[in-house]
C-alpha positions as a Markdown table, in Angstrom:
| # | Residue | x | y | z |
|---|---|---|---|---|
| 1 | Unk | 63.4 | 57.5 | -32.4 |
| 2 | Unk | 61.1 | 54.3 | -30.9 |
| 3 | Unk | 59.1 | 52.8 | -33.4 |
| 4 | Unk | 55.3 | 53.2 | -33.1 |
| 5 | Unk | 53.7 | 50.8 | -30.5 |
| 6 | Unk | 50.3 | 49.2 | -29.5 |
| 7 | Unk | 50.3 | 47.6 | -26.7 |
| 8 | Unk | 47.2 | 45.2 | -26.8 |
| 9 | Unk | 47.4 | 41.8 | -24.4 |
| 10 | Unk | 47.2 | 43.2 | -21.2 |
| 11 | Unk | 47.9 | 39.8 | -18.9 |
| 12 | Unk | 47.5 | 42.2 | -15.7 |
| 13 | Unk | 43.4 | 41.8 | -16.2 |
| 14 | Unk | 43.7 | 38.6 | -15.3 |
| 15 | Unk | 46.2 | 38.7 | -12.4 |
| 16 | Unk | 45.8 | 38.6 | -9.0 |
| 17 | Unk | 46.2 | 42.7 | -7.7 |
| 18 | Unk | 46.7 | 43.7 | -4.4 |
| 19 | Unk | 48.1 | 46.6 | -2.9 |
| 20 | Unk | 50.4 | 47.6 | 0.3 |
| 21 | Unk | 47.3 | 49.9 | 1.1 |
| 22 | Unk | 44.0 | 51.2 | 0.0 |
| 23 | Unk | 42.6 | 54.5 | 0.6 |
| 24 | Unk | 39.0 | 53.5 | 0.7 |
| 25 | Unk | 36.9 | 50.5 | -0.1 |
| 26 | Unk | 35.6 | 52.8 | -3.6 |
| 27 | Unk | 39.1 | 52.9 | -4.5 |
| 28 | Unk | 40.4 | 48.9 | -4.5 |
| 29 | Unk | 43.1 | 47.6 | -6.0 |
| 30 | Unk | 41.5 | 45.5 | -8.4 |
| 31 | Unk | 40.1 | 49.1 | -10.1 |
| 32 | Unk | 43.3 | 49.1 | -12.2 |
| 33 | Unk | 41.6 | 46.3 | -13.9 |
| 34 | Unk | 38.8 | 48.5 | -15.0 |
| 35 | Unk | 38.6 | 49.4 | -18.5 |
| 36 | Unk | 37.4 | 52.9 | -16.9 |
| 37 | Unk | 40.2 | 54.3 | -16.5 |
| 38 | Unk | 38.5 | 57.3 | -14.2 |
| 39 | Unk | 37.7 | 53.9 | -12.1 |
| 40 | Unk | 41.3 | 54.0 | -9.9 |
| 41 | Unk | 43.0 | 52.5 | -7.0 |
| 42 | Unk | 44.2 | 55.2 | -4.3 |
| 43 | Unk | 47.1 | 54.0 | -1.6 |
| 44 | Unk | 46.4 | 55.0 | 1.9 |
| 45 | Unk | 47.9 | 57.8 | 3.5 |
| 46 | Unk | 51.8 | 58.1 | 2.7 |
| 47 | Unk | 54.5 | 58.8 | 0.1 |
| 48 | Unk | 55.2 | 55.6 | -0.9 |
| 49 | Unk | 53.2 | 52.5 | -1.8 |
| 50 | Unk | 53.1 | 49.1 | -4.1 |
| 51 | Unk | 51.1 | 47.2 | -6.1 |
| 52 | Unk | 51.0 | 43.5 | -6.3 |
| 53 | Unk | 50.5 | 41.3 | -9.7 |
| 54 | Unk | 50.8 | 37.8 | -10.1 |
| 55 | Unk | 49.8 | 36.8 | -13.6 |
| 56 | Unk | 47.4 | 33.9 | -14.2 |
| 57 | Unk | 48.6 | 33.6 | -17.5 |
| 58 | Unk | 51.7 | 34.0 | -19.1 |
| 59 | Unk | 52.6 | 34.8 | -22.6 |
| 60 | Unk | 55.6 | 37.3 | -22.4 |
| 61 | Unk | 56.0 | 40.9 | -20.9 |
| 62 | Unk | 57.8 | 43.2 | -22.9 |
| 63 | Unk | 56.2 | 46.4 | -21.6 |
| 64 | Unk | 54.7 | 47.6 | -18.6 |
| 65 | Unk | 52.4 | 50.7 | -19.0 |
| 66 | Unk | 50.3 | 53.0 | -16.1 |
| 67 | Unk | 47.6 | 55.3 | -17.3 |
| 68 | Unk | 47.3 | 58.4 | -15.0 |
| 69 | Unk | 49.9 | 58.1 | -12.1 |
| 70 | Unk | 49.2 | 61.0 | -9.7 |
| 71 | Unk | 53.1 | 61.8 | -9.4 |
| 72 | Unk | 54.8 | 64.6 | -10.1 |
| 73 | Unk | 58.6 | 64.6 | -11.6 |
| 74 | Unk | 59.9 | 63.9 | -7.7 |
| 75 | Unk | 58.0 | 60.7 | -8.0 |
| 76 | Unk | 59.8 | 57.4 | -9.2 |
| 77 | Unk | 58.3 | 54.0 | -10.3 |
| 78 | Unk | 60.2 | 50.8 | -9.6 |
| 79 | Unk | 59.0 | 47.9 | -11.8 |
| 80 | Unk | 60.1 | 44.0 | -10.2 |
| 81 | Unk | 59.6 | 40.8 | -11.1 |
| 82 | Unk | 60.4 | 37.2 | -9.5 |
| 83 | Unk | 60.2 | 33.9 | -10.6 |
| 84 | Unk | 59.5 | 32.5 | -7.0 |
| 85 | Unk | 56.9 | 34.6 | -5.4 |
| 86 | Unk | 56.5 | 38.1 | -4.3 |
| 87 | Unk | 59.5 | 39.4 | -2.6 |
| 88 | Unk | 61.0 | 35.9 | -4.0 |
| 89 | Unk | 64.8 | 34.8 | -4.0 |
| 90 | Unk | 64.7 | 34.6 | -8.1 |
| 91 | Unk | 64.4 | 37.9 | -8.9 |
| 92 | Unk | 63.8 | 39.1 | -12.6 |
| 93 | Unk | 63.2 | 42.9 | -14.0 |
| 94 | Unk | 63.9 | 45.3 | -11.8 |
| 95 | Unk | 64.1 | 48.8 | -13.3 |
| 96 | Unk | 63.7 | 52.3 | -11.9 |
| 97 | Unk | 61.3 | 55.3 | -14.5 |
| 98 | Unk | 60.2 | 58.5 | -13.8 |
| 99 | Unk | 56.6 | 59.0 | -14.6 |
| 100 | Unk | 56.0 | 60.5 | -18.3 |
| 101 | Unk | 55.0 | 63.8 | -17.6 |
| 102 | Unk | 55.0 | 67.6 | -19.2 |
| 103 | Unk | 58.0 | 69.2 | -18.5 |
| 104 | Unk | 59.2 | 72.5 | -19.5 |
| 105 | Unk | 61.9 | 72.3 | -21.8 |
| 106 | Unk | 61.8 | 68.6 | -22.2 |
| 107 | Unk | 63.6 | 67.9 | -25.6 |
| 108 | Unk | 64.3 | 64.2 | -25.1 |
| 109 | Unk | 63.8 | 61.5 | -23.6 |
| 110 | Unk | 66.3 | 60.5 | -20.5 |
| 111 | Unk | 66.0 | 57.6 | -18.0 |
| 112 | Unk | 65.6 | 58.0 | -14.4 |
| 113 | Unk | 68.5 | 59.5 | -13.2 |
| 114 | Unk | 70.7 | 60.5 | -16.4 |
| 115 | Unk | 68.8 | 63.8 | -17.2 |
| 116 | Unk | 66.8 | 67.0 | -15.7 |
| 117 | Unk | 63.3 | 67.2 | -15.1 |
| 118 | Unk | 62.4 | 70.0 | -14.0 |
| 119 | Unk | 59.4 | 71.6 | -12.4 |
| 120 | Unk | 57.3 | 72.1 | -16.0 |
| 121 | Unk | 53.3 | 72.7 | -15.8 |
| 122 | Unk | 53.3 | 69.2 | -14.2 |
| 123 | Unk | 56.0 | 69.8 | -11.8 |
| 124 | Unk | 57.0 | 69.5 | -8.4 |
| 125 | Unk | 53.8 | 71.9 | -6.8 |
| 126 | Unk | 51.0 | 69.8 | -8.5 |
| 127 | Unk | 49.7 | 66.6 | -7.6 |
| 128 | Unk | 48.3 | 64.9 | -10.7 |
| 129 | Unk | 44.6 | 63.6 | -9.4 |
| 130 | Unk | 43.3 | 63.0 | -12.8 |
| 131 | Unk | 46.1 | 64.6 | -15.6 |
| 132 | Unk | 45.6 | 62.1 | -18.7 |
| 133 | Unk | 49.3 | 60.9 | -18.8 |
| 134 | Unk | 50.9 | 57.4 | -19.7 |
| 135 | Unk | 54.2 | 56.1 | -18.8 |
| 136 | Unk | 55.6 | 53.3 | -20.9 |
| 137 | Unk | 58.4 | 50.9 | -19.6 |
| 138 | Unk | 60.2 | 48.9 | -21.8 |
| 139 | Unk | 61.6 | 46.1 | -20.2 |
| 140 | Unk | 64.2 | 45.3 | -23.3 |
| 141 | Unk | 63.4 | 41.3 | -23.2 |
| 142 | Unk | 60.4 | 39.2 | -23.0 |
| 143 | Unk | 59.9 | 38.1 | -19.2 |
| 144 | Unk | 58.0 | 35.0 | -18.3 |
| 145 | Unk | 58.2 | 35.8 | -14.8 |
| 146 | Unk | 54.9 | 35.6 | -13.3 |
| 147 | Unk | 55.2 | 37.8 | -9.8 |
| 148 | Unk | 55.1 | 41.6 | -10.2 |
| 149 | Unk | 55.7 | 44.5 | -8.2 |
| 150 | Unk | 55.0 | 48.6 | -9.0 |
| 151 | Unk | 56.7 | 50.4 | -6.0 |
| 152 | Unk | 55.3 | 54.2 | -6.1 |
| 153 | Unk | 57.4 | 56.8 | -4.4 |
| 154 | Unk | 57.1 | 60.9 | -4.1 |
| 155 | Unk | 57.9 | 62.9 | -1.5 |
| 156 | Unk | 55.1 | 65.6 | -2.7 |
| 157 | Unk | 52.6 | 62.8 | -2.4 |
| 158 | Unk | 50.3 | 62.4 | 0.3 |
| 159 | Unk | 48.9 | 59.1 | -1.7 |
| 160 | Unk | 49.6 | 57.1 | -4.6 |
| 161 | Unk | 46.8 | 56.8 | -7.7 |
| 162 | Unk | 46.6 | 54.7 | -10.9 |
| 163 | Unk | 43.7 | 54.6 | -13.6 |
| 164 | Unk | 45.3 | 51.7 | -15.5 |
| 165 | Unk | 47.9 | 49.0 | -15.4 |
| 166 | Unk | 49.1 | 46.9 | -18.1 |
| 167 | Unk | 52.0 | 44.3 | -18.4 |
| 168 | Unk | 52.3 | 42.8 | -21.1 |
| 169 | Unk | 53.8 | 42.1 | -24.7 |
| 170 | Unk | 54.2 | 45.3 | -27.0 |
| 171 | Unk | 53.3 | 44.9 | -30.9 |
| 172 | Unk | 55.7 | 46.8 | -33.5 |
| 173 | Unk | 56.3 | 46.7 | -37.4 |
| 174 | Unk | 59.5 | 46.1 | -39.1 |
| 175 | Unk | 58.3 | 49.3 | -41.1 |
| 176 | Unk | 57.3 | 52.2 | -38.9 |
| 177 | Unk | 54.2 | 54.3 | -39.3 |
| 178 | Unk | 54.5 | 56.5 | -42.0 |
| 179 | Unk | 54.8 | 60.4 | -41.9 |
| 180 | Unk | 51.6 | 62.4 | -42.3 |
| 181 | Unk | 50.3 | 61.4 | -38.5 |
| 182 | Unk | 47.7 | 63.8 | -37.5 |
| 183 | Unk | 46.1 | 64.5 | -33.7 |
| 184 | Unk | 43.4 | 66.9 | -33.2 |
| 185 | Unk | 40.6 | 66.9 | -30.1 |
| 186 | Unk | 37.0 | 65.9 | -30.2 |
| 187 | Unk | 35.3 | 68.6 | -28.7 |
| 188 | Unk | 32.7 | 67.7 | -26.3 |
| 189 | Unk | 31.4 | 70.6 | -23.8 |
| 190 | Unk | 28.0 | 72.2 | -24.6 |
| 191 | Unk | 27.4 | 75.5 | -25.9 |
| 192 | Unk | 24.7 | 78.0 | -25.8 |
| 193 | Unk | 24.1 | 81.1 | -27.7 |
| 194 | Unk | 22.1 | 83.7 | -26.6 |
| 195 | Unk | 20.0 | 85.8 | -28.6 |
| 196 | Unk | 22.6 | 88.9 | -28.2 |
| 197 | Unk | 25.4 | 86.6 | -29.5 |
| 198 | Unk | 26.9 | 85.6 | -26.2 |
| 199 | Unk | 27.6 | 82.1 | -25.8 |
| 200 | Unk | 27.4 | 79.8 | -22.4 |
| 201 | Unk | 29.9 | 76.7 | -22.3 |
| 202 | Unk | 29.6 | 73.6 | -20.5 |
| 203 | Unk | 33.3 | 72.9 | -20.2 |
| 204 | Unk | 33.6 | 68.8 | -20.4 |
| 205 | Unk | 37.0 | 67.1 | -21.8 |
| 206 | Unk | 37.3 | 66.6 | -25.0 |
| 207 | Unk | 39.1 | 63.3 | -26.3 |
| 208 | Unk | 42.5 | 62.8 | -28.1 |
| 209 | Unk | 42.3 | 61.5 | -31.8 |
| 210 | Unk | 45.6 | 60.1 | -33.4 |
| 211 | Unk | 45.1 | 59.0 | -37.0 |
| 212 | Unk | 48.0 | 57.2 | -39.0 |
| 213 | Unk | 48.9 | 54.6 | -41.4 |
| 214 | Unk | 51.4 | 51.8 | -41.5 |
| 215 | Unk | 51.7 | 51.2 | -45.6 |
| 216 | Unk | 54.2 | 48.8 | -45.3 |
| 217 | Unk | 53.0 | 45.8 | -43.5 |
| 218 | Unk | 54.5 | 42.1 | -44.8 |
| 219 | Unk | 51.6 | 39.2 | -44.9 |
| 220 | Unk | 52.6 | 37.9 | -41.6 |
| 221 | Unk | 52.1 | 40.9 | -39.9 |
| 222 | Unk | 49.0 | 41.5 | -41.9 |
| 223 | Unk | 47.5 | 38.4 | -40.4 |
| 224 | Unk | 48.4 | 39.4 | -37.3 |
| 225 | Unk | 46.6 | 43.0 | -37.4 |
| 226 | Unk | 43.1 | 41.3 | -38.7 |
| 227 | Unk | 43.1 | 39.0 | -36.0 |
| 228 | Unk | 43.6 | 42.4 | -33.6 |
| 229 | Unk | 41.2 | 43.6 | -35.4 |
| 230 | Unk | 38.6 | 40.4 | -34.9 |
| 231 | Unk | 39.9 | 40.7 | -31.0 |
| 232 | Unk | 39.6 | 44.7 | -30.0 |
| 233 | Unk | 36.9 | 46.0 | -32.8 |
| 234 | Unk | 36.1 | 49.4 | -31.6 |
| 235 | Unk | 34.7 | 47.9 | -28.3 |
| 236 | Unk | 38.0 | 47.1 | -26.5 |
| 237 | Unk | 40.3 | 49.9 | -24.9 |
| 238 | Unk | 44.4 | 49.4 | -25.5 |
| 239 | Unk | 47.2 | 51.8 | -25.2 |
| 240 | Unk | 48.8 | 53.3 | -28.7 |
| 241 | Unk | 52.1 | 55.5 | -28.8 |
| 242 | Unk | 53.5 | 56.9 | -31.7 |
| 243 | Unk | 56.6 | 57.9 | -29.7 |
| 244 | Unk | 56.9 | 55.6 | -26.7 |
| 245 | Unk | 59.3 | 57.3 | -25.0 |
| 246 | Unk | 59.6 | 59.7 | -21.7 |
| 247 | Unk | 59.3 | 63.3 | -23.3 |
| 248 | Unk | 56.9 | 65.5 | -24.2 |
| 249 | Unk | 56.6 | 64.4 | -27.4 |
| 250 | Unk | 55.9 | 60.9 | -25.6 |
| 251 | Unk | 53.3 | 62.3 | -23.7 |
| 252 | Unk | 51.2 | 64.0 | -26.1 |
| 253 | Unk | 51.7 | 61.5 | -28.8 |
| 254 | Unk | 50.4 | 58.2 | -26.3 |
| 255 | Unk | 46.5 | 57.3 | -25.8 |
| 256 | Unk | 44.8 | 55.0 | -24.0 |
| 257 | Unk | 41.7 | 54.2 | -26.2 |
| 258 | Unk | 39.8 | 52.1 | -29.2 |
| 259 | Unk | 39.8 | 52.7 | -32.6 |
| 260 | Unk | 37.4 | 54.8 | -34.2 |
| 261 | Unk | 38.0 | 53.1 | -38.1 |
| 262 | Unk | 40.9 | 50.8 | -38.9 |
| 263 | Unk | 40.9 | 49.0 | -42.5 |
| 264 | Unk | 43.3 | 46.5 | -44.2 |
| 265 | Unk | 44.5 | 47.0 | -48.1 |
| 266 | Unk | 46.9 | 44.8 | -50.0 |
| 267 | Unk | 48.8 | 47.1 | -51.9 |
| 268 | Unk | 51.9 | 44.6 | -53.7 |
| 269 | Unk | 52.8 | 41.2 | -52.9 |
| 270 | Unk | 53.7 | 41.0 | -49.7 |
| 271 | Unk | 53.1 | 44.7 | -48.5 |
| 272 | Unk | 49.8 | 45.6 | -46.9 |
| 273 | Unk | 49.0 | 48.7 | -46.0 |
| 274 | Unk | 46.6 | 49.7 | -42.6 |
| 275 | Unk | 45.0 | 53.1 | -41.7 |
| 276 | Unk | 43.6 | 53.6 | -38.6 |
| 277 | Unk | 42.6 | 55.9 | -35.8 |
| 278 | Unk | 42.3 | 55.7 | -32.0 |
| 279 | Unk | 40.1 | 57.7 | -30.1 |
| 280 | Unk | 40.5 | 58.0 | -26.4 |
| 281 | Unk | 38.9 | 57.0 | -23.5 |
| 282 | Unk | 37.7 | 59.3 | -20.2 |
């Protein structure tokens, strides 16, 4: 099982995006920069596209992440990076995912081309406009190349969409999160009850809540978390996974969002222990 993960220094933010194509001038490439992650970039017409970063500053990538990919399980996602430029002749990371999404039957996680995927809820008849998913990419190293390239391909496509894109470094504990997770939904359509008991809903999306503690933490890891903590408050979005991997239990385990309360305790020498909660973003 992959250890718990927040991925919190998003160096994309501060890159340089462009894009093969844009579908309208609402719907740049510079939207995946958009803590609004309903804000997204949309290719032009087409079953393939790719989107550019060069990072302005480098400290490390260790993951890549996109927040709500419109592919189904045809689709693929090529990650690349160069040292040299774009397109460059010192290439880097260059790795081939499928997008995270439901699948029926999905019991665990398999790279692109070593398992089935089937044609689950999310499957090869539905294009994803705005399905909350995340796919995470580990990349196995830490890359200081700063020239990137997301290649998106489906052949049940006629455009490519992303809410979010982050490359960056990933931040795990020696010590996992403990058991005794919880995630439940924060209910948020309107309801109306009439006087002969019948009630009239405003159907809106509700948010994902994923509460957990890591009780385990050493001192230098400790320091590490309250300095997070200084950084993201709960005014700064970031991507959580308690399971980054590509399942279902991946999938419905992984939010893009801030925390709702997050503490510090020092329980022994040297072990620190930190609850928390994310709430997600729309």
């Amino acid at each position: 099982m992959s250890k718990s993960i927040f991925l919190f220094d998003n160096q994309a933010d501060d890159g340089i995006i462009t894009a093969s194509s844009t579908a309208s001038g609402t719907t740049p490439a510079s939207n995946v920069q958009n803590p609004q992650r309903s804000a997204v970039w949309r290719s032009g017409a087409g079953t393939s596209s790719q989107l550019n970063c060069t990072l302005s500053s480098i400290y490390g990538v260790t993951h890549c992440a996109l927040v709500d990919v419109n592919l189904t399980t045809a689709g693929t996602i090529r990650l690349q990076a160069w040292a040299d430029a774009l397109g460059g002749s010192v290439p880097g990371v260059d790795v081939t995912f499928a997008p995270t999404l439901y699948v029926n039957t999905a019991l665990v996680s398999a790279n692109y081309g070593s398992g089935a995927y089937g044609i689950g809820a999310y499957g090869l008849s539905a294009a994803l406009n705005s399905a909350k998913n995340i796919t995470i990419i580990p990349l196995g190293t830490s890359s200081m190349d700063p020239y990137w390239r997301v290649t998106f391909t489906d052949i049940n496509t006629s455009y490519q969409q992303l809410g979010r894109l982050f490359i960056g470094s990933g931040q795990q504990f020696d010590a996992n999160m403990s058991y005794g997770w919880q995630a439940n939904r924060q209910e948020r359509s309107v309801s109306v009850e009439s006087l002969g008991g019948q009630r009239f809903v405003q159907p809106r999306d509700d948010r994902l809540q994923l509460r957990g503690s890591f009780d385990f933490l050493r001192d230098a890891e400790r320091t590490e978390m309250l300095l997070r903590m200084q950084q993201f408050g709960q005014r700064k979005p970031f991507v959580f996974s308690i399971y980054p991997e590509q399942s279902n239990q991946g999938m419905t385990t992984t939010v893009y969002g801030r925390f709702n309360s997050v503490a510090m305790s020092g329980t022994h020498f040297n072990i620190n222990q930190l609850p928390f909660s994310v709430v997600e973003e729309l």
